[in-house]
Amino acid sequence: AQKITQTQPGMFVQEKEAVTLDCTYDTSDPSYGLFWYKQPSSGEMIFLIYQGSYDQQNATEGRYSLNFQKARKSANLVISASQLGDSAMYFCAMREVSGSARQLTFGSGTQLTVLP
Amino acid sequence: EPEVTQTPSHQVTQMGQEVILRCVPISNHLYFYWYRQILGQKVEFLVSFYNNEISEKSEIFDDQFSVERPDGSNFTLKIRSTKLEDSAMYFCASSPGQGLTDTQYFGPGTRLTVL
């Protein structure tokens, strides 16, 4: 079974509008972290936001926020007031902490295009 | 702001040749990683390195691959005899080692093309 599922291969949003990128995950580990990374066309991977499994509040980082629904095992990224520079591939990733594992497992990504 | 750097940005090699990809992690970070991304596919974990030894590796990381921290700043990935299927973007990452909140910061990647 896929550990991280991103069901939207591509999304379009109008500039200045908000957009939600979906991510669901599968783990039996009670301790885990969820990460979102942005990959522009230039190829680098840019860390955006983190949510821990024990965090009571949804993470926020500037225009990025995470809609964390633990019971549903979802960690959707919300980008508010989209900008043209937000056009990129977005990856959701998970780290399961038990056994001191540190590897990240990535989803297949969502290609976001911001329209002027 | 400190960042992970990688060289070269693009490497072209012939099948069967050895390649070494180089990375300089963020200076106070304790954990180092290599990931790869075949064109159009998801990012895949290869190996993690801590305290001068491999701490985890994936099935992809077979005997053809090795990692080394030859000095206090560089972290290298060696592929001994490259295959066509090794063509991919290779990312180095590092993290400070902060428990559950530990965040991995990625370098810009090295695009490896095997001909």
mmCIF file of C-alpha atoms in Angstrom:
data_model
loop_
_atom_site.group_PDB
_atom_site.id
_atom_site.type_symbol
_atom_site.label_atom_id
_atom_site.label_comp_id
_atom_site.label_asym_id
_atom_site.label_seq_id
_atom_site.Cartn_x
_atom_site.Cartn_y
_atom_site.Cartn_z
ATOM 1 C CA ALA A 1 0.000 0.000 0.000
ATOM 2 C CA GLN A 2 1.129 3.543 -0.739
ATOM 3 C CA LYS A 3 2.331 5.326 2.355
ATOM 4 C CA ILE A 4 1.759 8.780 0.884
ATOM 5 C CA THR A 5 -0.953 9.439 -1.668
ATOM 6 C CA GLN A 6 -1.363 12.634 -3.635
ATOM 7 C CA THR A 7 -4.397 12.182 -5.843
ATOM 8 C CA GLN A 8 -4.118 15.399 -7.841
ATOM 9 C CA PRO A 9 -1.476 15.098 -10.555
ATOM 10 C CA GLY A 10 -2.207 18.667 -11.666
ATOM 11 C CA MET A 11 -4.021 21.680 -10.272
ATOM 12 C CA PHE A 12 -4.780 25.121 -11.618
ATOM 13 C CA VAL A 13 -5.517 28.220 -9.551
ATOM 14 C CA GLN A 14 -6.106 31.830 -10.388
ATOM 15 C CA GLU A 15 -3.568 34.304 -9.061
ATOM 16 C CA LYS A 16 -4.529 35.686 -5.608
ATOM 17 C CA GLU A 17 -6.891 32.810 -4.883
ATOM 18 C CA ALA A 18 -6.336 30.049 -2.339
ATOM 19 C CA VAL A 19 -5.659 26.452 -3.312
ATOM 20 C CA THR A 20 -5.619 23.165 -1.400
ATOM 21 C CA LEU A 21 -3.285 20.339 -2.335
ATOM 22 C CA ASP A 22 -4.346 16.966 -0.985
ATOM 23 C CA CYS A 23 -2.203 14.441 0.838
ATOM 24 C CA THR A 24 -3.253 11.288 2.637
ATOM 25 C CA TYR A 25 -0.910 8.973 4.456
ATOM 26 C CA ASP A 26 -0.844 5.496 5.870
ATOM 27 C CA THR A 27 1.061 4.521 8.988
ATOM 28 C CA SER A 28 0.588 2.533 12.157
ATOM 29 C CA ASP A 29 3.392 4.407 13.882
ATOM 30 C CA PRO A 30 1.980 6.828 16.509
ATOM 31 C CA SER A 31 4.993 9.124 16.058
ATOM 32 C CA TYR A 32 5.458 10.634 12.646
ATOM 33 C CA GLY A 33 6.143 13.897 10.910
ATOM 34 C CA LEU A 34 4.612 15.245 7.735
ATOM 35 C CA PHE A 35 6.458 17.605 5.428
ATOM 36 C CA TRP A 36 5.679 19.556 2.302
ATOM 37 C CA TYR A 37 8.323 20.452 -0.238
ATOM 38 C CA LYS A 38 8.156 22.647 -3.331
ATOM 39 C CA GLN A 39 10.075 21.766 -6.492
ATOM 40 C CA PRO A 40 10.171 24.567 -9.065
ATOM 41 C CA SER A 41 11.078 23.834 -12.669
ATOM 42 C CA SER A 42 14.730 24.528 -11.797
ATOM 43 C CA GLY A 43 14.677 21.270 -9.845
ATOM 44 C CA GLU A 44 15.657 22.100 -6.283
ATOM 45 C CA MET A 45 13.587 20.851 -3.330
ATOM 46 C CA ILE A 46 12.471 23.607 -0.980
ATOM 47 C CA PHE A 47 11.096 22.816 2.476
ATOM 48 C CA LEU A 48 7.791 24.569 3.134
ATOM 49 C CA ILE A 49 6.084 23.327 6.286
ATOM 50 C CA TYR A 50 6.086 20.591 8.923
ATOM 51 C CA GLN A 51 3.354 18.966 11.020
ATOM 52 C CA GLY A 52 4.057 16.522 13.833
ATOM 53 C CA SER A 53 1.642 13.741 14.748
ATOM 54 C CA TYR A 54 1.320 15.072 18.301
ATOM 55 C CA ASP A 55 0.820 18.702 17.322
ATOM 56 C CA GLN A 56 -2.525 19.970 18.536
ATOM 57 C CA GLN A 57 -2.646 22.905 16.170
ATOM 58 C CA ASN A 58 -2.378 23.065 12.410
ATOM 59 C CA ALA A 59 1.006 24.304 11.240
ATOM 60 C CA THR A 60 1.257 27.667 9.519
ATOM 61 C CA GLU A 61 4.184 29.299 7.754
ATOM 62 C CA GLY A 62 3.406 32.573 6.052
ATOM 63 C CA ARG A 63 0.994 31.871 3.176
ATOM 64 C CA TYR A 64 1.259 28.135 3.763
ATOM 65 C CA SER A 65 -0.898 26.256 6.217
ATOM 66 C CA LEU A 66 -1.527 22.617 6.817
ATOM 67 C CA ASN A 67 -5.025 21.232 7.277
ATOM 68 C CA PHE A 68 -4.150 18.266 9.490
ATOM 69 C CA GLN A 69 -6.946 15.759 10.086
ATOM 70 C CA LYS A 70 -5.367 12.955 12.057
ATOM 71 C CA ALA A 71 -8.383 10.652 12.171
ATOM 72 C CA ARG A 72 -8.673 10.862 8.387
ATOM 73 C CA LYS A 73 -4.912 10.599 7.967
ATOM 74 C CA SER A 74 -4.786 13.648 5.780
ATOM 75 C CA ALA A 75 -2.391 16.592 5.725
ATOM 76 C CA ASN A 76 -3.519 18.961 3.027
ATOM 77 C CA LEU A 77 -1.431 21.994 2.110
ATOM 78 C CA VAL A 78 -3.300 25.269 1.757
ATOM 79 C CA ILE A 79 -1.653 28.098 -0.139
ATOM 80 C CA SER A 80 -3.396 31.415 0.331
ATOM 81 C CA ALA A 81 -3.213 34.358 -2.075
ATOM 82 C CA SER A 82 -1.469 32.369 -4.814
ATOM 83 C CA GLN A 83 1.346 34.034 -6.721
ATOM 84 C CA LEU A 84 2.773 33.226 -10.136
ATOM 85 C CA GLY A 85 5.957 32.088 -8.406
ATOM 86 C CA ASP A 86 3.985 29.355 -6.645
ATOM 87 C CA SER A 87 3.791 27.413 -9.904
ATOM 88 C CA ALA A 88 5.788 24.266 -9.148
ATOM 89 C CA MET A 89 5.551 20.607 -8.205
ATOM 90 C CA TYR A 90 4.561 20.066 -4.580
ATOM 91 C CA PHE A 91 5.493 16.919 -2.682
ATOM 92 C CA CYS A 92 4.067 15.619 0.561
ATOM 93 C CA ALA A 93 6.433 13.437 2.599
ATOM 94 C CA MET A 94 6.306 11.467 5.827
ATOM 95 C CA ARG A 95 8.858 10.351 8.347
ATOM 96 C CA GLU A 96 7.968 7.533 10.725
ATOM 97 C CA VAL A 97 9.979 7.970 13.881
ATOM 98 C CA SER A 98 9.898 4.571 15.573
ATOM 99 C CA GLY A 99 13.223 2.739 15.509
ATOM 100 C CA SER A 100 14.993 6.060 14.958
ATOM 101 C CA ALA A 101 14.275 5.889 11.231
ATOM 102 C CA ARG A 102 14.808 9.171 9.465
ATOM 103 C CA GLN A 103 14.078 8.461 5.842
ATOM 104 C CA LEU A 104 11.389 10.478 4.157
ATOM 105 C CA THR A 105 8.774 8.727 2.052
ATOM 106 C CA PHE A 106 7.438 10.963 -0.690
ATOM 107 C CA GLY A 107 4.182 11.097 -2.583
ATOM 108 C CA SER A 108 4.027 11.349 -6.345
ATOM 109 C CA GLY A 109 3.505 15.099 -6.276
ATOM 110 C CA THR A 110 1.005 17.665 -7.540
ATOM 111 C CA GLN A 111 1.915 20.066 -10.329
ATOM 112 C CA LEU A 112 0.418 23.450 -9.452
ATOM 113 C CA THR A 113 -0.035 26.079 -12.121
ATOM 114 C CA VAL A 114 -0.986 29.604 -11.102
ATOM 115 C CA LEU A 115 -2.817 31.478 -13.840
ATOM 116 C CA PRO A 116 -2.516 35.274 -14.253
ATOM 117 C CA GLU B 1 21.103 31.519 5.307
ATOM 118 C CA PRO B 2 23.133 28.281 5.278
ATOM 119 C CA GLU B 3 22.325 25.845 2.519
ATOM 120 C CA VAL B 4 23.295 22.462 1.172
ATOM 121 C CA THR B 5 25.457 22.648 -1.942
ATOM 122 C CA GLN B 6 26.074 19.965 -4.551
ATOM 123 C CA THR B 7 28.574 19.578 -7.366
ATOM 124 C CA PRO B 8 28.461 19.101 -10.241
ATOM 125 C CA SER B 9 25.030 20.312 -11.253
ATOM 126 C CA HIS B 10 25.051 17.981 -14.249
ATOM 127 C CA GLN B 11 27.189 14.912 -14.862
ATOM 128 C CA VAL B 12 27.248 12.915 -18.075
ATOM 129 C CA THR B 13 28.982 9.550 -18.051
ATOM 130 C CA GLN B 14 29.297 6.373 -20.068
ATOM 131 C CA MET B 15 27.695 3.179 -18.865
ATOM 132 C CA GLY B 16 30.116 1.204 -16.696
ATOM 133 C CA GLN B 17 32.045 4.255 -15.530
ATOM 134 C CA GLU B 18 32.399 5.314 -11.916
ATOM 135 C CA VAL B 19 30.940 8.629 -10.786
ATOM 136 C CA ILE B 20 31.288 10.568 -7.576
ATOM 137 C CA LEU B 21 28.662 13.088 -6.610
ATOM 138 C CA ARG B 22 29.662 15.653 -4.040
ATOM 139 C CA CYS B 23 27.728 17.487 -1.372
ATOM 140 C CA VAL B 24 28.518 19.983 1.347
ATOM 141 C CA PRO B 25 25.845 19.690 4.061
ATOM 142 C CA ILE B 26 24.868 22.534 6.356
ATOM 143 C CA SER B 27 27.737 22.916 8.784
ATOM 144 C CA ASN B 28 26.112 22.123 12.148
ATOM 145 C CA HIS B 29 23.922 19.303 10.862
ATOM 146 C CA LEU B 30 24.516 15.775 12.072
ATOM 147 C CA TYR B 31 22.562 13.626 9.606
ATOM 148 C CA PHE B 32 23.195 13.394 5.902
ATOM 149 C CA TYR B 33 21.130 11.748 3.184
ATOM 150 C CA TRP B 34 21.023 10.877 -0.476
ATOM 151 C CA TYR B 35 17.803 10.639 -2.454
ATOM 152 C CA ARG B 36 17.189 10.195 -6.129
ATOM 153 C CA GLN B 37 14.419 11.204 -8.491
ATOM 154 C CA ILE B 38 14.093 9.494 -11.843
ATOM 155 C CA LEU B 39 12.619 11.910 -14.369
ATOM 156 C CA GLY B 40 8.904 12.374 -13.793
ATOM 157 C CA GLN B 41 8.811 10.066 -10.776
ATOM 158 C CA LYS B 42 8.717 10.472 -7.028
ATOM 159 C CA VAL B 43 11.715 11.155 -4.856
ATOM 160 C CA GLU B 44 13.224 7.950 -3.428
ATOM 161 C CA PHE B 45 15.392 7.507 -0.353
ATOM 162 C CA LEU B 46 18.794 5.916 -0.863
ATOM 163 C CA VAL B 47 20.804 6.209 2.345
ATOM 164 C CA SER B 48 21.274 8.109 5.572
ATOM 165 C CA PHE B 49 24.576 8.696 7.340
ATOM 166 C CA TYR B 50 25.314 9.606 10.935
ATOM 167 C CA ASN B 51 28.436 9.587 13.045
ATOM 168 C CA ASN B 52 30.557 8.416 10.118
ATOM 169 C CA GLU B 53 28.496 5.386 9.295
ATOM 170 C CA ILE B 54 25.400 4.392 7.356
ATOM 171 C CA SER B 55 22.335 4.460 9.606
ATOM 172 C CA GLU B 56 19.716 3.360 7.063
ATOM 173 C CA LYS B 57 19.672 2.318 3.445
ATOM 174 C CA SER B 58 17.016 1.336 0.950
ATOM 175 C CA GLU B 59 16.866 -1.630 -1.420
ATOM 176 C CA ILE B 60 18.083 0.663 -4.172
ATOM 177 C CA PHE B 61 21.349 1.245 -2.336
ATOM 178 C CA ASP B 62 23.116 -1.948 -3.391
ATOM 179 C CA ASP B 63 26.817 -2.811 -3.608
ATOM 180 C CA GLN B 64 27.245 -0.448 -6.550
ATOM 181 C CA PHE B 65 26.702 2.507 -4.246
ATOM 182 C CA SER B 66 28.836 3.814 -1.431
ATOM 183 C CA VAL B 67 28.947 6.959 0.673
ATOM 184 C CA GLU B 68 31.789 8.676 2.413
ATOM 185 C CA ARG B 69 32.540 11.732 4.493
ATOM 186 C CA PRO B 70 36.175 12.177 3.498
ATOM 187 C CA ASP B 71 36.711 15.323 5.558
ATOM 188 C CA GLY B 72 34.799 17.608 7.890
ATOM 189 C CA SER B 73 32.667 19.195 5.203
ATOM 190 C CA ASN B 74 32.122 16.962 2.165
ATOM 191 C CA PHE B 75 29.712 14.047 1.799
ATOM 192 C CA THR B 76 29.989 11.936 -1.327
ATOM 193 C CA LEU B 77 27.968 9.338 -3.179
ATOM 194 C CA LYS B 78 29.913 6.964 -5.413
ATOM 195 C CA ILE B 79 28.371 4.768 -8.062
ATOM 196 C CA ARG B 80 30.979 2.190 -9.054
ATOM 197 C CA SER B 81 29.750 1.013 -12.437
ATOM 198 C CA THR B 82 26.917 3.126 -13.742
ATOM 199 C CA LYS B 83 23.928 1.655 -15.536
ATOM 200 C CA LEU B 84 21.457 3.352 -17.839
ATOM 201 C CA GLU B 85 18.820 3.139 -15.106
ATOM 202 C CA ASP B 86 20.999 5.192 -12.759
ATOM 203 C CA SER B 87 20.119 8.273 -14.810
ATOM 204 C CA ALA B 88 18.275 10.516 -12.377
ATOM 205 C CA MET B 89 18.481 13.651 -10.274
ATOM 206 C CA TYR B 90 20.420 12.927 -7.086
ATOM 207 C CA PHE B 91 19.659 15.063 -4.061
ATOM 208 C CA CYS B 92 21.785 15.409 -0.987
ATOM 209 C CA ALA B 93 20.071 16.536 2.210
ATOM 210 C CA SER B 94 21.089 17.233 5.772
ATOM 211 C CA SER B 95 19.269 17.650 9.071
ATOM 212 C CA PRO B 96 20.262 18.870 12.519
ATOM 213 C CA GLY B 97 18.995 15.755 14.318
ATOM 214 C CA GLN B 98 16.196 17.198 16.463
ATOM 215 C CA GLY B 99 13.998 14.196 17.120
ATOM 216 C CA LEU B 100 10.483 14.210 15.727
ATOM 217 C CA THR B 101 10.709 17.734 14.323
ATOM 218 C CA ASP B 102 13.975 17.049 12.480
ATOM 219 C CA THR B 103 13.704 18.692 9.066
ATOM 220 C CA GLN B 104 15.780 17.700 6.079
ATOM 221 C CA TYR B 105 17.104 20.481 3.864
ATOM 222 C CA PHE B 106 17.893 19.551 0.312
ATOM 223 C CA GLY B 107 20.614 20.672 -2.044
ATOM 224 C CA PRO B 108 19.904 21.752 -5.619
ATOM 225 C CA GLY B 109 20.619 18.281 -6.989
ATOM 226 C CA THR B 110 22.997 16.709 -9.481
ATOM 227 C CA ARG B 111 21.464 15.526 -12.722
ATOM 228 C CA LEU B 112 23.238 12.312 -13.723
ATOM 229 C CA THR B 113 22.918 11.158 -17.307
ATOM 230 C CA VAL B 114 24.281 7.717 -18.163
ATOM 231 C CA LEU B 115 24.813 7.071 -21.881
#
